[in-house]
Coordinates of C-alpha atoms and ligand atoms in Angstrom, one line a residue:
M1 CA -19.2 -35.9 44.5
N2 CA -18.4 -37.6 47.8
E3 CA -14.7 -36.9 47.2
Y4 CA -15.5 -33.2 46.7
D5 CA -17.8 -33.3 49.8
S6 CA -15.1 -35.1 51.9
N7 CA -12.5 -32.4 51.0
R8 CA -15.0 -29.7 51.9
I9 CA -15.7 -31.4 55.2
L10 CA -12.0 -31.3 56.0
D11 CA -11.9 -27.6 55.1
L12 CA -14.8 -27.0 57.5
T13 CA -13.5 -29.1 60.5
K14 CA -10.1 -27.3 60.4
K15 CA -12.0 -24.4 61.9
I16 CA -12.4 -26.4 65.1
N17 CA -8.9 -27.8 64.9
Y18 CA -9.7 -31.2 63.5
V19 CA -7.3 -32.3 60.8
S20 CA -7.1 -35.5 58.7
I21 CA -4.7 -38.2 59.8
T22 CA -3.6 -41.5 58.3
N23 CA -3.6 -43.7 61.4
I24 CA -7.2 -44.5 62.2
E25 CA -6.3 -45.7 65.7
E26 CA -5.3 -42.1 66.7
A27 CA -8.5 -40.5 65.5
D28 CA -10.7 -38.4 67.9
C29 CA -13.4 -38.3 65.3
Y30 CA -14.2 -40.8 62.6
V31 CA -16.3 -39.6 59.6
L32 CA -17.7 -42.1 57.2
N33 CA -19.0 -40.5 54.0
T34 CA -21.4 -42.9 52.3
C35 CA -22.9 -43.6 48.9
H36 CA -26.3 -45.2 48.5
I37 CA -26.2 -46.0 44.8
R38 CA -24.9 -49.6 45.1
E39 CA -26.5 -52.5 46.8
K40 CA -25.8 -53.4 50.4
A41 CA -24.6 -49.8 51.2
T42 CA -26.1 -49.9 54.7
D43 CA -24.5 -53.3 55.5
K44 CA -21.1 -51.7 54.5
V45 CA -21.7 -48.9 57.0
Y46 CA -22.3 -51.4 59.9
H47 CA -19.3 -53.4 58.8
E48 CA -17.1 -50.3 58.7
V49 CA -18.3 -49.1 62.1
G50 CA -17.6 -52.6 63.4
R51 CA -14.0 -52.2 62.3
V52 CA -13.7 -48.9 64.1
K53 CA -15.2 -50.5 67.3
K54 CA -12.6 -53.3 67.2
K55 CA -9.7 -50.9 66.8
F56 CA -10.9 -48.8 69.8
R57 CA -11.9 -51.8 72.0
N58 CA -9.5 -50.7 74.8
K59 CA -9.4 -47.1 74.1
K60 CA -11.5 -44.0 74.4
K61 CA -14.3 -44.2 71.8
P62 CA -13.9 -41.7 69.0
I63 CA -16.9 -39.6 67.8
V64 CA -18.4 -41.5 64.9
L65 CA -20.3 -39.6 62.3
I66 CA -22.1 -41.2 59.3
I67 CA -22.5 -38.7 56.5
G68 CA -23.9 -38.8 53.0
C69 CA -26.7 -40.6 51.2
V70 CA -26.9 -43.7 53.5
A71 CA -27.3 -41.3 56.5
Q72 CA -30.0 -39.5 54.6
A73 CA -31.9 -42.6 53.6
E74 CA -31.4 -44.7 56.8
G75 CA -30.6 -42.2 59.5
D76 CA -33.0 -43.2 62.3
V77 CA -32.5 -46.9 61.7
L78 CA -28.7 -46.5 61.8
L79 CA -28.9 -44.6 65.1
Q80 CA -31.2 -47.2 66.6
K81 CA -29.3 -50.2 65.5
E82 CA -25.8 -49.2 66.1
K83 CA -25.3 -47.3 69.3
Y84 CA -21.6 -46.6 68.5
I85 CA -22.8 -44.0 65.9
D86 CA -23.0 -40.5 67.4
A87 CA -24.7 -38.7 64.5
V88 CA -26.0 -39.1 61.0
I89 CA -25.7 -36.1 58.7
G90 CA -27.3 -35.9 55.3
P91 CA -25.4 -34.7 52.2
Q92 CA -27.3 -31.3 52.3
S93 CA -26.6 -30.7 56.0
Y94 CA -22.9 -31.4 56.4
H95 CA -22.1 -27.6 56.9
E96 CA -23.5 -28.3 60.4
I97 CA -20.6 -30.7 61.2
N98 CA -18.7 -28.4 63.5
K99 CA -21.7 -27.6 65.6
I100 CA -22.5 -31.3 65.8
I101 CA -19.0 -32.4 66.8
L102 CA -18.9 -29.7 69.5
S103 CA -22.2 -30.7 70.9
I104 CA -21.2 -34.4 71.0
E105 CA -18.0 -33.3 72.7
N106 CA -20.0 -31.4 75.3
K107 CA -23.0 -33.7 75.9
D108 CA -23.4 -37.3 75.2
T109 CA -26.1 -36.9 72.6
K110 CA -27.3 -38.6 69.4
I111 CA -28.0 -36.4 66.5
N112 CA -29.9 -36.8 63.2
S113 CA -29.3 -34.0 60.8
T114 CA -30.9 -34.8 57.5
E115 CA -32.7 -31.7 56.4
F116 CA -32.3 -30.5 52.8
E117 CA -30.6 -27.2 53.6
V118 CA -28.6 -27.0 50.4
I119 CA -28.7 -23.1 50.1
E120 CA -27.4 -22.8 53.6
K121 CA -24.8 -25.5 53.0
F122 CA -23.2 -23.6 50.1
D123 CA -23.5 -20.3 51.9
Q124 CA -21.4 -21.8 54.7
L125 CA -19.0 -23.5 52.3
N126 CA -18.4 -20.2 50.4
L127 CA -17.0 -18.8 53.7
V128 CA -14.3 -21.5 53.8
K129 CA -11.5 -21.5 51.2
N130 CA -11.4 -24.7 49.1
S131 CA -7.9 -25.9 50.0
N132 CA -7.8 -28.8 47.5
S133 CA -4.5 -28.5 45.5
K134 CA -4.8 -31.6 43.4
I135 CA -3.8 -31.2 39.8
S136 CA -7.2 -32.5 38.8
S137 CA -9.9 -31.2 41.1
F138 CA -13.7 -31.7 41.4
L139 CA -16.0 -28.7 41.8
T140 CA -19.7 -29.2 42.6
I141 CA -21.9 -26.8 40.6
Q142 CA -25.3 -28.5 40.9
E143 CA -26.9 -30.9 43.3
G144 CA -30.0 -33.0 43.4
C145 CA -32.4 -34.1 40.8
D146 CA -36.0 -33.7 39.7
K147 CA -36.0 -36.4 37.1
F148 CA -37.2 -39.3 39.2
C149 CA -35.9 -42.2 37.1
K150 CA -37.7 -45.1 38.6
F151 CA -34.6 -47.0 39.7
C152 CA -32.8 -44.1 41.4
V153 CA -32.5 -42.9 45.0
V154 CA -30.8 -39.6 44.2
P155 CA -34.0 -37.4 44.2
Y156 CA -34.8 -38.8 47.7
T157 CA -31.3 -38.6 49.2
R158 CA -29.9 -35.4 47.6
G159 CA -33.2 -33.6 47.2
P160 CA -34.5 -31.4 44.4
E161 CA -32.3 -29.7 41.7
Y162 CA -30.2 -26.8 43.0
S163 CA -27.7 -24.7 41.1
R164 CA -25.0 -22.8 42.8
S165 CA -24.4 -19.1 41.9
F166 CA -22.4 -18.4 38.8
S167 CA -20.0 -16.1 40.6
E168 CA -19.4 -18.5 43.6
I169 CA -18.4 -21.2 41.1
L170 CA -16.0 -19.0 39.2
S171 CA -14.5 -17.8 42.4
E172 CA -14.0 -21.4 43.7
A173 CA -12.5 -22.4 40.3
K174 CA -10.0 -19.5 40.6
Q175 CA -9.1 -20.6 44.1
L176 CA -8.5 -24.2 42.8
V177 CA -6.3 -22.9 40.0
D178 CA -4.4 -20.6 42.4
N179 CA -3.8 -23.7 44.5
G180 CA -2.3 -25.5 41.5
S181 CA -5.2 -27.3 39.9
Q182 CA -4.9 -27.5 36.1
E183 CA -8.0 -29.6 35.4
I184 CA -11.4 -28.9 36.9
I185 CA -14.2 -31.5 36.7
L186 CA -17.6 -29.8 37.2
L187 CA -19.9 -32.0 39.2
G188 CA -23.7 -32.4 39.5
Q189 CA -26.1 -35.3 39.8
N190 CA -27.6 -33.6 36.7
V191 CA -24.9 -31.3 35.8
N192 CA -26.3 -30.1 32.5
A193 CA -29.6 -29.0 34.2
Y194 CA -27.4 -26.2 35.7
N195 CA -29.4 -23.0 35.6
F196 CA -28.7 -20.0 37.8
K197 CA -30.6 -16.9 36.8
N198 CA -30.7 -18.2 33.2
K199 CA -26.9 -18.9 33.1
R200 CA -26.5 -22.4 31.8
L201 CA -23.7 -24.9 31.9
S202 CA -22.5 -23.6 28.5
D203 CA -22.1 -20.1 30.0
L204 CA -20.0 -21.6 32.8
L205 CA -17.8 -23.5 30.4
F206 CA -17.1 -20.4 28.3
S207 CA -16.2 -18.4 31.4
L208 CA -13.9 -21.2 32.8
N209 CA -12.3 -21.4 29.4
E210 CA -11.0 -17.9 30.0
I211 CA -9.2 -18.7 33.3
K212 CA -5.5 -18.4 32.9
N213 CA -3.5 -21.5 33.9
L214 CA -6.6 -23.7 33.9
E215 CA -5.8 -26.2 31.1
R216 CA -8.6 -28.7 31.1
I217 CA -12.3 -28.8 31.8
R218 CA -14.7 -31.7 32.1
Y219 CA -18.1 -32.2 33.5
T220 CA -20.2 -35.1 34.8
T221 CA -22.9 -36.4 34.9
S222 CA -25.3 -35.3 32.2
H223 CA -28.8 -36.3 31.3
P224 CA -29.8 -36.5 27.6
K225 CA -33.0 -34.6 28.2
D226 CA -31.1 -31.5 29.2
F227 CA -28.6 -31.6 26.3
T228 CA -29.3 -28.3 24.7
N229 CA -27.8 -26.9 21.5
D230 CA -25.9 -24.2 23.4
L231 CA -24.0 -27.0 25.2
I232 CA -23.3 -28.8 22.0
E233 CA -21.9 -25.5 20.7
A234 CA -19.7 -25.2 23.7
H235 CA -18.1 -28.5 22.8
S236 CA -16.9 -27.1 19.5
E237 CA -16.0 -23.6 20.9
C238 CA -14.4 -24.1 24.3
K239 CA -10.9 -25.3 23.5
K240 CA -10.2 -26.4 27.1
L241 CA -13.3 -28.6 27.2
M242 CA -12.0 -32.2 26.8
P243 CA -13.4 -34.3 24.0
L244 CA -14.8 -37.1 26.1
L245 CA -18.5 -36.9 27.2
H246 CA -20.0 -39.3 29.7
L247 CA -23.7 -39.4 28.7
P248 CA -25.6 -42.1 30.5
V249 CA -28.2 -43.9 28.4
Q250 CA -29.0 -47.0 30.6
S251 CA -30.8 -49.0 27.8
G252 CA -30.8 -49.2 24.0
S253 CA -34.6 -49.8 24.0
T254 CA -37.0 -46.8 23.9
K255 CA -39.6 -49.0 25.6
I256 CA -37.3 -49.7 28.6
L257 CA -36.3 -46.0 28.7
K258 CA -40.0 -45.1 29.0
N259 CA -40.5 -47.7 31.8
M260 CA -37.5 -46.2 33.6
N261 CA -39.0 -42.7 33.2
R262 CA -35.9 -41.4 31.4
N263 CA -38.0 -39.1 29.2
H264 CA -36.2 -39.5 25.9
T265 CA -36.1 -42.0 23.1
I266 CA -33.1 -43.8 21.6
E267 CA -33.5 -41.8 18.4
E268 CA -33.2 -38.5 20.5
Y269 CA -30.2 -39.9 22.2
L270 CA -28.5 -40.8 18.9
E271 CA -29.4 -37.3 17.5
I272 CA -27.4 -35.7 20.3
I273 CA -24.4 -37.9 19.6
E274 CA -24.7 -37.1 15.9
K275 CA -24.9 -33.3 16.5
L276 CA -21.9 -33.5 18.8
R277 CA -19.9 -35.4 16.2
R278 CA -20.8 -32.9 13.5
K279 CA -19.6 -30.1 15.7
K280 CA -16.5 -31.8 17.1
S281 CA -15.3 -34.8 15.0
S282 CA -12.8 -35.9 17.7
I283 CA -15.4 -36.4 20.4
K284 CA -15.9 -39.8 22.1
F285 CA -18.4 -41.1 24.5
S286 CA -18.8 -43.2 27.7
S287 CA -22.0 -44.3 29.3
D288 CA -23.9 -46.2 32.0
F289 CA -26.0 -49.2 31.4
I290 CA -28.6 -51.1 33.5
I291 CA -28.9 -54.6 32.3
A292 CA -32.1 -56.7 32.9
Y293 CA -34.3 -53.9 34.1
P294 CA -37.7 -55.3 34.9
G295 CA -39.6 -56.0 31.7
E296 CA -36.5 -56.1 29.5
T297 CA -37.1 -58.7 26.7
K298 CA -34.4 -60.4 24.7
D299 CA -35.2 -57.9 21.9
D300 CA -34.8 -54.9 24.3
F301 CA -31.5 -56.3 25.5
E302 CA -30.2 -56.8 22.0
R303 CA -30.9 -53.2 21.2
T304 CA -28.7 -52.2 24.1
V305 CA -25.8 -54.4 22.7
L306 CA -26.4 -52.9 19.2
L307 CA -26.3 -49.4 20.7
M308 CA -22.9 -50.2 22.3
K309 CA -21.5 -51.3 18.9
E310 CA -23.1 -48.4 17.0
V311 CA -21.8 -45.5 19.3
E312 CA -18.6 -47.3 20.2
F313 CA -18.5 -46.1 23.8
I314 CA -14.8 -46.1 24.8
N315 CA -15.8 -46.8 28.4
S316 CA -19.0 -48.1 30.0
Y317 CA -20.2 -48.9 33.4
S318 CA -22.8 -51.8 33.4
F319 CA -24.6 -53.4 36.2
I320 CA -27.5 -55.8 36.6
F321 CA -30.6 -53.9 37.9
S322 CA -30.7 -54.0 41.6
P323 CA -33.7 -52.6 43.5
R324 CA -33.1 -49.6 45.8
P325 CA -35.6 -49.5 48.7
G326 CA -38.1 -46.7 48.4
T327 CA -37.9 -46.3 44.6
P328 CA -40.8 -47.2 42.3
A329 CA -38.8 -49.9 40.5
A330 CA -38.1 -51.7 43.8
N331 CA -41.6 -53.2 43.6
L332 CA -41.3 -54.5 40.0
K333 CA -40.8 -58.1 39.1
K334 CA -37.1 -58.9 38.7
I335 CA -35.8 -60.7 35.7
D336 CA -34.5 -64.2 36.4
T337 CA -31.0 -64.0 37.9
K338 CA -29.5 -66.5 35.5
I339 CA -30.8 -64.7 32.5
A340 CA -29.7 -61.3 33.9
K341 CA -26.2 -62.7 34.5
E342 CA -26.0 -64.1 31.0
R343 CA -27.1 -60.8 29.5
L344 CA -24.5 -58.8 31.6
A345 CA -21.8 -61.2 30.4
I346 CA -22.8 -60.8 26.7
F347 CA -23.0 -57.0 27.1
Q348 CA -19.7 -56.7 28.8
R349 CA -18.0 -58.9 26.2
A350 CA -19.3 -56.5 23.5
A351 CA -18.2 -53.5 25.5
D352 CA -14.7 -55.0 26.0
E353 CA -14.4 -55.7 22.3
V354 CA -15.2 -52.1 21.4
K355 CA -12.8 -50.8 24.1
K356 CA -10.0 -53.2 23.0
K357 CA -10.3 -52.1 19.4
Y358 CA -10.2 -48.5 20.4
R359 CA -7.2 -48.9 22.7
E360 CA -5.2 -51.0 20.3
G361 CA -5.8 -48.3 17.7
L362 CA -4.0 -45.9 20.1
V363 CA -0.7 -47.8 20.0
N364 CA 1.9 -45.8 18.0
S365 CA -0.2 -42.7 18.2
T366 CA 0.7 -39.5 20.1
T367 CA -1.4 -38.2 22.9
S368 CA -1.3 -35.2 25.2
V369 CA -1.1 -36.2 28.9
L370 CA -1.6 -34.1 32.0
F371 CA 0.6 -35.8 34.6
E372 CA -0.7 -36.0 38.1
N373 CA 1.7 -37.9 40.2
K374 CA 4.7 -40.2 40.5
S375 CA 4.1 -43.9 41.4
R376 CA 5.6 -44.9 44.7
A377 CA 9.3 -46.0 44.6
T378 CA 9.7 -45.9 40.9
D379 CA 10.4 -43.3 38.2
K380 CA 7.0 -43.9 36.6
Y381 CA 4.6 -41.0 36.3
F382 CA 0.8 -41.3 36.0
G383 CA -1.4 -39.0 34.0
R384 CA -4.4 -38.8 31.9
D385 CA -4.9 -38.0 28.2
E386 CA -7.7 -35.9 26.8
Y387 CA -10.0 -38.9 26.8
F388 CA -9.3 -39.6 30.5
N389 CA -7.3 -42.7 29.7
S390 CA -4.7 -43.5 32.3
V391 CA -1.2 -43.2 30.9
I392 CA 2.1 -44.3 32.5
V393 CA 5.6 -43.3 31.4
H394 CA 9.1 -43.6 32.7
S395 CA 10.8 -40.3 33.4
N396 CA 13.7 -38.9 35.5
E397 CA 12.2 -35.5 35.2
N398 CA 9.5 -34.4 37.6
L399 CA 6.4 -34.5 35.4
A400 CA 3.7 -33.7 38.0
G401 CA 1.5 -30.8 36.7
K402 CA 3.0 -30.9 33.2
I403 CA 1.2 -31.5 30.0
R404 CA 3.5 -33.5 27.7
K405 CA 3.2 -35.4 24.4
V406 CA 3.5 -39.1 24.7
K407 CA 3.9 -41.8 22.1
I408 CA 1.8 -44.9 23.1
D409 CA 3.8 -48.2 22.9
K410 CA 1.4 -50.6 24.4
C411 CA -1.9 -50.9 26.3
N412 CA -4.0 -53.1 28.5
Q413 CA -7.7 -52.8 29.4
N414 CA -7.1 -50.0 31.9
T415 CA -3.8 -48.3 31.1
L416 CA -1.8 -47.0 28.2
F417 CA 2.0 -47.1 28.4
G418 CA 4.3 -44.8 26.5
E419 CA 7.3 -42.7 26.1
L420 CA 7.7 -39.0 26.3
I421 CA 8.3 -37.2 23.1
L422 CA 11.2 -34.8 23.4
E423 CA 9.9 -31.5 22.2
D424 CA 12.2 -29.2 20.3
K425 CA 13.5 -26.3 22.3
P426 CA 12.6 -23.0 20.7
K427 CA 15.5 -21.7 18.6
E428 CA 17.5 -18.8 19.9
H429 CA 17.8 -15.9 17.6
A430 CA 21.0 -13.9 17.2
A431 CA 20.6 -10.3 18.5
Ligands
SF4_1 S1 -31.4 -38.3 36.2 FE1 -29.8 -39.4 37.2 S2 -29.8 -38.7 39.3 FE2 -31.7 -38.1 38.4 S3 -33.1 -39.7 39.0 FE3 -32.3 -40.2 36.9 S4 -30.5 -41.5 37.3 FE4 -31.1 -40.5 39.3

């Protein structure tokens, strides 16, 4: 979502003649868009501002803006501790950026803009064309979260759930396709909670499915609690919806899920997986896991490993629980670090085995790849298959923006390597 936001910030600032540059040392304004999900996020902000300071030691200071969830959570502290920062702007207030830059240019003032003004934000963004022309583009449809999982900062940094209007989203999707995007990844902290005047995510998927020249649709990130039957149906009916679903589970133990306030059981999670598989046999899954959440016993942990093996997630993101200041879980007793590290290693070994088996099974198979770009200084092209696997092939032909069949020759943990399959040209008929 930060990538989407950063692009939109660039679209906005063009209106006051600020454009993006590659050489930091020439910047008049330095914008750091931050994420508060990982540990030490605030330290990274100070570190980064320190780097800018160094670069501008003997030059005119640029305007320094800290945007995003760290700004939201730590705004006043950042302004007090680091005088080099001119303004902090929360993720729901960045539509104010031009006003803020201009007032800093005019006066020498410090600004904290961290109100939750999400409706106004999207009203402003709708006035500015989305200029992103990447082959695969993000599109935010929903923001914020009302779920309050005990470990998570999102409800405090992005605010309550908000869904953008159906027509705004379709119009932005068409803009992106007109710009050359062939894949759209719908974004939301709780994307399947999307609800605008009773239009749900499934309605959006069906409508996007009709857009000419849009080839692929994905969405992330979903919550099992909002996984309704209409959405399951969309997976079987929308041909452009890709067959990989990222469905975070966090733990294989219902007890831990209850402690986390995830509001579903493991049986309910498995039922969703089962229903999806019945409707679309080719579907595969990826997920997020928190290992050693406070109160996790050996038995709870083993259930998580078992779940990994049972569902065979083709990708997983696993971390040891780390407390986020201000969340209810921050006050819970942490599991011994040595045990936590051992559990993470065991879990990741199991996950790697599942992934390795899956990827080795792809060798000699044929896959359909949407190519995004050429690697620098070689004739290698990078693209992604329907399961979001990275694929690299050699080609003298410009493949960017093309969907081609590839035979996979070999793989490693992160990439598949293959050869283009030469497709038969359509036969010409005699007049
Ligand atoms: S549903 Fe996701 S975004 Fe919402 S509180 Fe839970 S983990 Fe955070």
